[in-house]
XYZ file of C-alpha atoms in Angstrom:
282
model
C -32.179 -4.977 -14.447
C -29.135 -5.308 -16.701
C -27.818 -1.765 -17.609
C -27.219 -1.641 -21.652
C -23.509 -0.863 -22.669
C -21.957 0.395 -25.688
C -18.594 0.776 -27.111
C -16.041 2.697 -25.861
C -12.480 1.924 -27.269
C -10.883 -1.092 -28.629
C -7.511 -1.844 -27.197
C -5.301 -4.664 -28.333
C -4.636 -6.449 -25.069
C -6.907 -8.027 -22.266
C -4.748 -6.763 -18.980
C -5.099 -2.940 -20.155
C -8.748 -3.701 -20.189
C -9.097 -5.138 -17.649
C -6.982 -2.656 -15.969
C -9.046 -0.023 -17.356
C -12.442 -1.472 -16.642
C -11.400 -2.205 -12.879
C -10.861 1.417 -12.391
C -14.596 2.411 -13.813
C -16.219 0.200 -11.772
C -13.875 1.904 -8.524
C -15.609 5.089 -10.555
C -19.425 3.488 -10.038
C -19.551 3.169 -13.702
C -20.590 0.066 -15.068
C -18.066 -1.597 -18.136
C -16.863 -4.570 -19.085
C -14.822 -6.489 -21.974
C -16.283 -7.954 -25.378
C -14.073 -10.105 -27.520
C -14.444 -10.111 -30.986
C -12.142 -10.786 -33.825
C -10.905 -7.354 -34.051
C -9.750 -6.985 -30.329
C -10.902 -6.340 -27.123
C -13.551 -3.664 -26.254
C -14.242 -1.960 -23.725
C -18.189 -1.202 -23.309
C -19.846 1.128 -20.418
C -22.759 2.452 -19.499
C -24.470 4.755 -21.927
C -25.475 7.675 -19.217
C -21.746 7.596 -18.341
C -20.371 7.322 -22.168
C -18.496 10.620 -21.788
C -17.246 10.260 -18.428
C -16.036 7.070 -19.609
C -14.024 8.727 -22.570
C -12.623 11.381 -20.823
C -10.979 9.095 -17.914
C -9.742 6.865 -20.892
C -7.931 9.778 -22.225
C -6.402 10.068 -18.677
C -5.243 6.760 -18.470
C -3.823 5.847 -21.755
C -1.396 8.869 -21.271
C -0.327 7.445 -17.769
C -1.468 3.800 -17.494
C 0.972 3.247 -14.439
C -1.033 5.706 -12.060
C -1.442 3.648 -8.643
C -4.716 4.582 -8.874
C -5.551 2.216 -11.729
C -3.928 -0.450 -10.071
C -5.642 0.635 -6.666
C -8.795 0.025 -8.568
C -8.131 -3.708 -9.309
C -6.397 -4.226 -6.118
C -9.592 -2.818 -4.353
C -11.585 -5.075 -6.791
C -10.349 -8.045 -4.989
C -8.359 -9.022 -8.626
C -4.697 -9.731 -9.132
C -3.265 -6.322 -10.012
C -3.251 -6.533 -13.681
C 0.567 -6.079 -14.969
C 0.216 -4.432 -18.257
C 2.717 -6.303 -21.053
C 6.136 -5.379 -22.255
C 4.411 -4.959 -25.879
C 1.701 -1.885 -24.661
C 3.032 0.376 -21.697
C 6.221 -1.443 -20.956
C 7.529 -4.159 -18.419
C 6.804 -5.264 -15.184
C 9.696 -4.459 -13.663
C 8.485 -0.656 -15.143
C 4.807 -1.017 -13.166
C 6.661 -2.518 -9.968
C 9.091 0.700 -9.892
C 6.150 2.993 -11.421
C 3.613 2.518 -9.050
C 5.703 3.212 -5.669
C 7.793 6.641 -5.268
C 11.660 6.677 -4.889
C 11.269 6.598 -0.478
C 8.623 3.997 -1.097
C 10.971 1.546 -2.958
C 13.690 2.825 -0.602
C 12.404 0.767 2.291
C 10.975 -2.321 0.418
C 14.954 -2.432 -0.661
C 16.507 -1.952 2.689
C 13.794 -4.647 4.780
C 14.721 -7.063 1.867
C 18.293 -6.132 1.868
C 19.007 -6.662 5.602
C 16.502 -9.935 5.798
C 18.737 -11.307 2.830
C 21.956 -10.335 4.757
C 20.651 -12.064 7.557
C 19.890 -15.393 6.062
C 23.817 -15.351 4.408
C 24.881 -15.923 8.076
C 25.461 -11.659 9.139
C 22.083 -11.617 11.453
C 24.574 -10.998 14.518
C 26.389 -7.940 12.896
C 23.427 -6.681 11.263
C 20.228 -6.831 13.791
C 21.716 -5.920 17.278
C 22.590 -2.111 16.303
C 19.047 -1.759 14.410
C 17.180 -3.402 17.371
C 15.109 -0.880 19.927
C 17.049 0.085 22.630
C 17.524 -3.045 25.488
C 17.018 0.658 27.892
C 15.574 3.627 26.903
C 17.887 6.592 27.965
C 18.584 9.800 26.995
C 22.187 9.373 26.703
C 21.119 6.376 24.434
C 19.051 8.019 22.586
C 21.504 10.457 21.467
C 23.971 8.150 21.087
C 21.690 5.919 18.540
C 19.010 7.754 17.393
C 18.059 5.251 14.359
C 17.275 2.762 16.784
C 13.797 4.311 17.560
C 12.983 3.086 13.570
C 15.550 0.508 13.242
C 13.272 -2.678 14.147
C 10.517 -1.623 11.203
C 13.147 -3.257 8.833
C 14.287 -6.731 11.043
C 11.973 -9.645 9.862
C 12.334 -12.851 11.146
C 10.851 -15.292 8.415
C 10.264 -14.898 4.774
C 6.062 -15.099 5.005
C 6.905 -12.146 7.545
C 8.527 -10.048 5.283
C 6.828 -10.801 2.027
C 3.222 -9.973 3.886
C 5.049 -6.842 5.498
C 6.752 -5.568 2.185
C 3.196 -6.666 -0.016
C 1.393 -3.859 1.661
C 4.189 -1.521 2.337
C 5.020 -1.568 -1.471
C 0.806 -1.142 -2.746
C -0.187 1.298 -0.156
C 3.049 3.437 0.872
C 3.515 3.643 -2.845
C 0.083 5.009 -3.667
C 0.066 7.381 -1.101
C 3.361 8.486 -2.127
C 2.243 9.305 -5.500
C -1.225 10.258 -5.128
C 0.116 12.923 -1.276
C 3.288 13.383 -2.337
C 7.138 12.415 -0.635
C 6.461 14.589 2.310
C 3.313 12.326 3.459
C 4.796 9.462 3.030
C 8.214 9.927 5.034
C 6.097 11.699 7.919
C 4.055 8.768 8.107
C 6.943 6.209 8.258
C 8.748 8.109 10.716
C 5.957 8.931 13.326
C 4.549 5.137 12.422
C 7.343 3.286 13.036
C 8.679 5.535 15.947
C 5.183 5.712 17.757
C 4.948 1.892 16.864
C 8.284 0.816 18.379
C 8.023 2.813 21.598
C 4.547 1.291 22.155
C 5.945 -1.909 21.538
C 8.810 -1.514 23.568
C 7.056 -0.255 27.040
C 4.554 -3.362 26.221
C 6.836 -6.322 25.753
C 10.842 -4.868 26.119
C 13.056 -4.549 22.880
C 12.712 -8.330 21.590
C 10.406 -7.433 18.337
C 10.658 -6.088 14.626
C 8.923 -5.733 11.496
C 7.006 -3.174 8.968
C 3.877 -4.225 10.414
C 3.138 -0.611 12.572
C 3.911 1.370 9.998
C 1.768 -1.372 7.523
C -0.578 -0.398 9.889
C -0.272 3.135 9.801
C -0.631 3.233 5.914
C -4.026 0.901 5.870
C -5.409 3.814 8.502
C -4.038 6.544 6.574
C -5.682 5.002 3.339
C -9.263 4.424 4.672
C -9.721 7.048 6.655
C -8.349 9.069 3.638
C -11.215 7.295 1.286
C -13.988 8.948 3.707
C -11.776 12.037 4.388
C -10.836 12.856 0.852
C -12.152 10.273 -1.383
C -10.993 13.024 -4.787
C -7.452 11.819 -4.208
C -8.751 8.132 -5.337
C -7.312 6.375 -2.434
C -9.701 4.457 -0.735
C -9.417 0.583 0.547
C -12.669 -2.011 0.270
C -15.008 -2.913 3.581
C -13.451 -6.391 2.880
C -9.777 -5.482 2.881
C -10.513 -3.036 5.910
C -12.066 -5.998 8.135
C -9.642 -8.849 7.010
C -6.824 -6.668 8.872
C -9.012 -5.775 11.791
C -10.027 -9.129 12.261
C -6.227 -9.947 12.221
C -5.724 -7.244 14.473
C -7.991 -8.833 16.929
C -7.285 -12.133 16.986
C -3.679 -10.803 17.848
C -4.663 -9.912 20.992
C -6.734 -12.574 22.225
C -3.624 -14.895 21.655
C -5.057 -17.557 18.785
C -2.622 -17.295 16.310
C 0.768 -19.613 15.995
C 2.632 -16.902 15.506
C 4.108 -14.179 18.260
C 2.556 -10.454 16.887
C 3.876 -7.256 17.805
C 0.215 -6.303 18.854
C 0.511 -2.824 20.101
C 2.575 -1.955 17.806
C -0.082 -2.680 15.240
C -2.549 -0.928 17.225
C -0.510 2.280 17.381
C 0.047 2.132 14.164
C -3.390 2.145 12.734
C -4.228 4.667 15.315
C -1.151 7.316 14.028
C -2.522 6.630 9.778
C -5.927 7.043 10.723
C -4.969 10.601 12.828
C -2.733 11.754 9.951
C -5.428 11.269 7.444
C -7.595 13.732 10.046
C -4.891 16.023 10.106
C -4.148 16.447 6.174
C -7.652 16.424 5.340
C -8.307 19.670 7.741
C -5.177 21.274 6.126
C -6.365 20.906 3.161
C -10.343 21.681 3.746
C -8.486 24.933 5.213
């Protein structure tokens, strides 16, 4: 049975309704968008009419919450970019919606791929390549190489897939846990990862994809672990990557994949998510 709805607010453009309406429906409240000559309205549900109101109030004081674009992201939409005319310009929602260490990374993986493909690939990805033999002595000696092949990438589909997820997830946990989360779980991610990686198939690897890994774990198991932090990911989104995960390992794809690496990745997100959500229970 089709659930009446009523007014809520009139805004002047679509993409912050649809914005807005994305994240209600992430809230089990049903809304949508009537046109009429006077603008665009949003309607909902009339047994959630105040709910409704009070999370409008939320978001029209800060529209550039990950959460909201979560929501449509989770929705299966194109993450609505709100215009230049309402809360300001894209460039303001990329840099909004990711934290300064999240944006960090997406710069230096972009930064060293672009290097690389200007002809400095032999200068550049030797000294940030795992260790050719794992040694103390080494290990002191070149300590960044334990994280160093999260941000080599060997084709442009592979960073632009990598640096997509990287830049939607790492940046909402990063606002939504904090800097502290997020750095932990890029360190122990990639780390973890690369080690894993490295006992499997020797030092001849790279890419985000552990720690991409680690931050689609940390995310879902966050949703059932502490779903009033609004970070969640959908049953579709979780078993497109584990189906990718999979066919990894049985060896169908064209492409070579750092397998256990991705596997030790999803493994350390999902764990941290267990661990913050006891700290904070406690």
């Amino acid at each position: 049975m089709e659930v009446p709805l009523h007014p809520l607010v009139k805004v002047d453009q679509k993409s912050i309704g649809e914005l807005f309406v994305n994240y209600l429906k992430s809230q089990n409240i049903v809304a949508d968008i009537q046109v009429d000559a006077q603008g665009f309205w949003i309607r909902v549900e009339e047994e959630k009419f105040d709910q409704a109101r009070a999370l409008f109030q939320e978001f029209a004081v800060q529209p550039y919450h990950p959460k909201y674009q979560q929501a449509a992201w989770e929705n299966g939409e194109a993450v609505t970019q709100l215009p230049a005319t309402a809360f300001g310009s894209m460039f303001n929602a990329f840099l909004s919606h990711a934290g300064f260490f999240t944006l960090t990374v997406f710069s230096l993986c972009w930064l060293i791929y672009i290097a690389a493909q200007l002809g400095f690939i032999h200068s550049i990805y030797p000294p940030l390549s795992f260790f050719e033999q794992l040694s103390l002595s080494a290990l002191l000696h070149e300590p960044w190489r334990l994280i160093g092949p999260a941000f080599l990438h060997f084709s442009l589909l592979h960073i632009a897939f990598n640096t997509m997820w990287w830049w939607q997830l790492g940046g909402s946990i990063e606002k939504l846990f904090g800097k502290s989360t997020i750095i932990h779980l890029f360190l122990l991610s990639a780390i973890i990862s690369n080690f894993g990686q490295f006992l499997s198939t020797g030092a001849n690897f790279g890419g985000l994809s552990g720690v991409v890994y680690a931050v689609v774990g940390f995310a879902w198991w966050s949703g059932w672990l502490m779903p009033d932090k609004g970070l969640s990911l959908s049953k579709s989104i979780v078993g497109f990557l584990l189906v990718w995960l999979l066919l990894g390992f049985v060896d169908v794809l064209p492409v070579n994949m750092a397998n256990t690496a991705h596997l030790l990745g999803l493994v350390v997100g999902c764990l941290f998510a267990v661990i913050l959500a006891k700290k904070h229970s406690g």
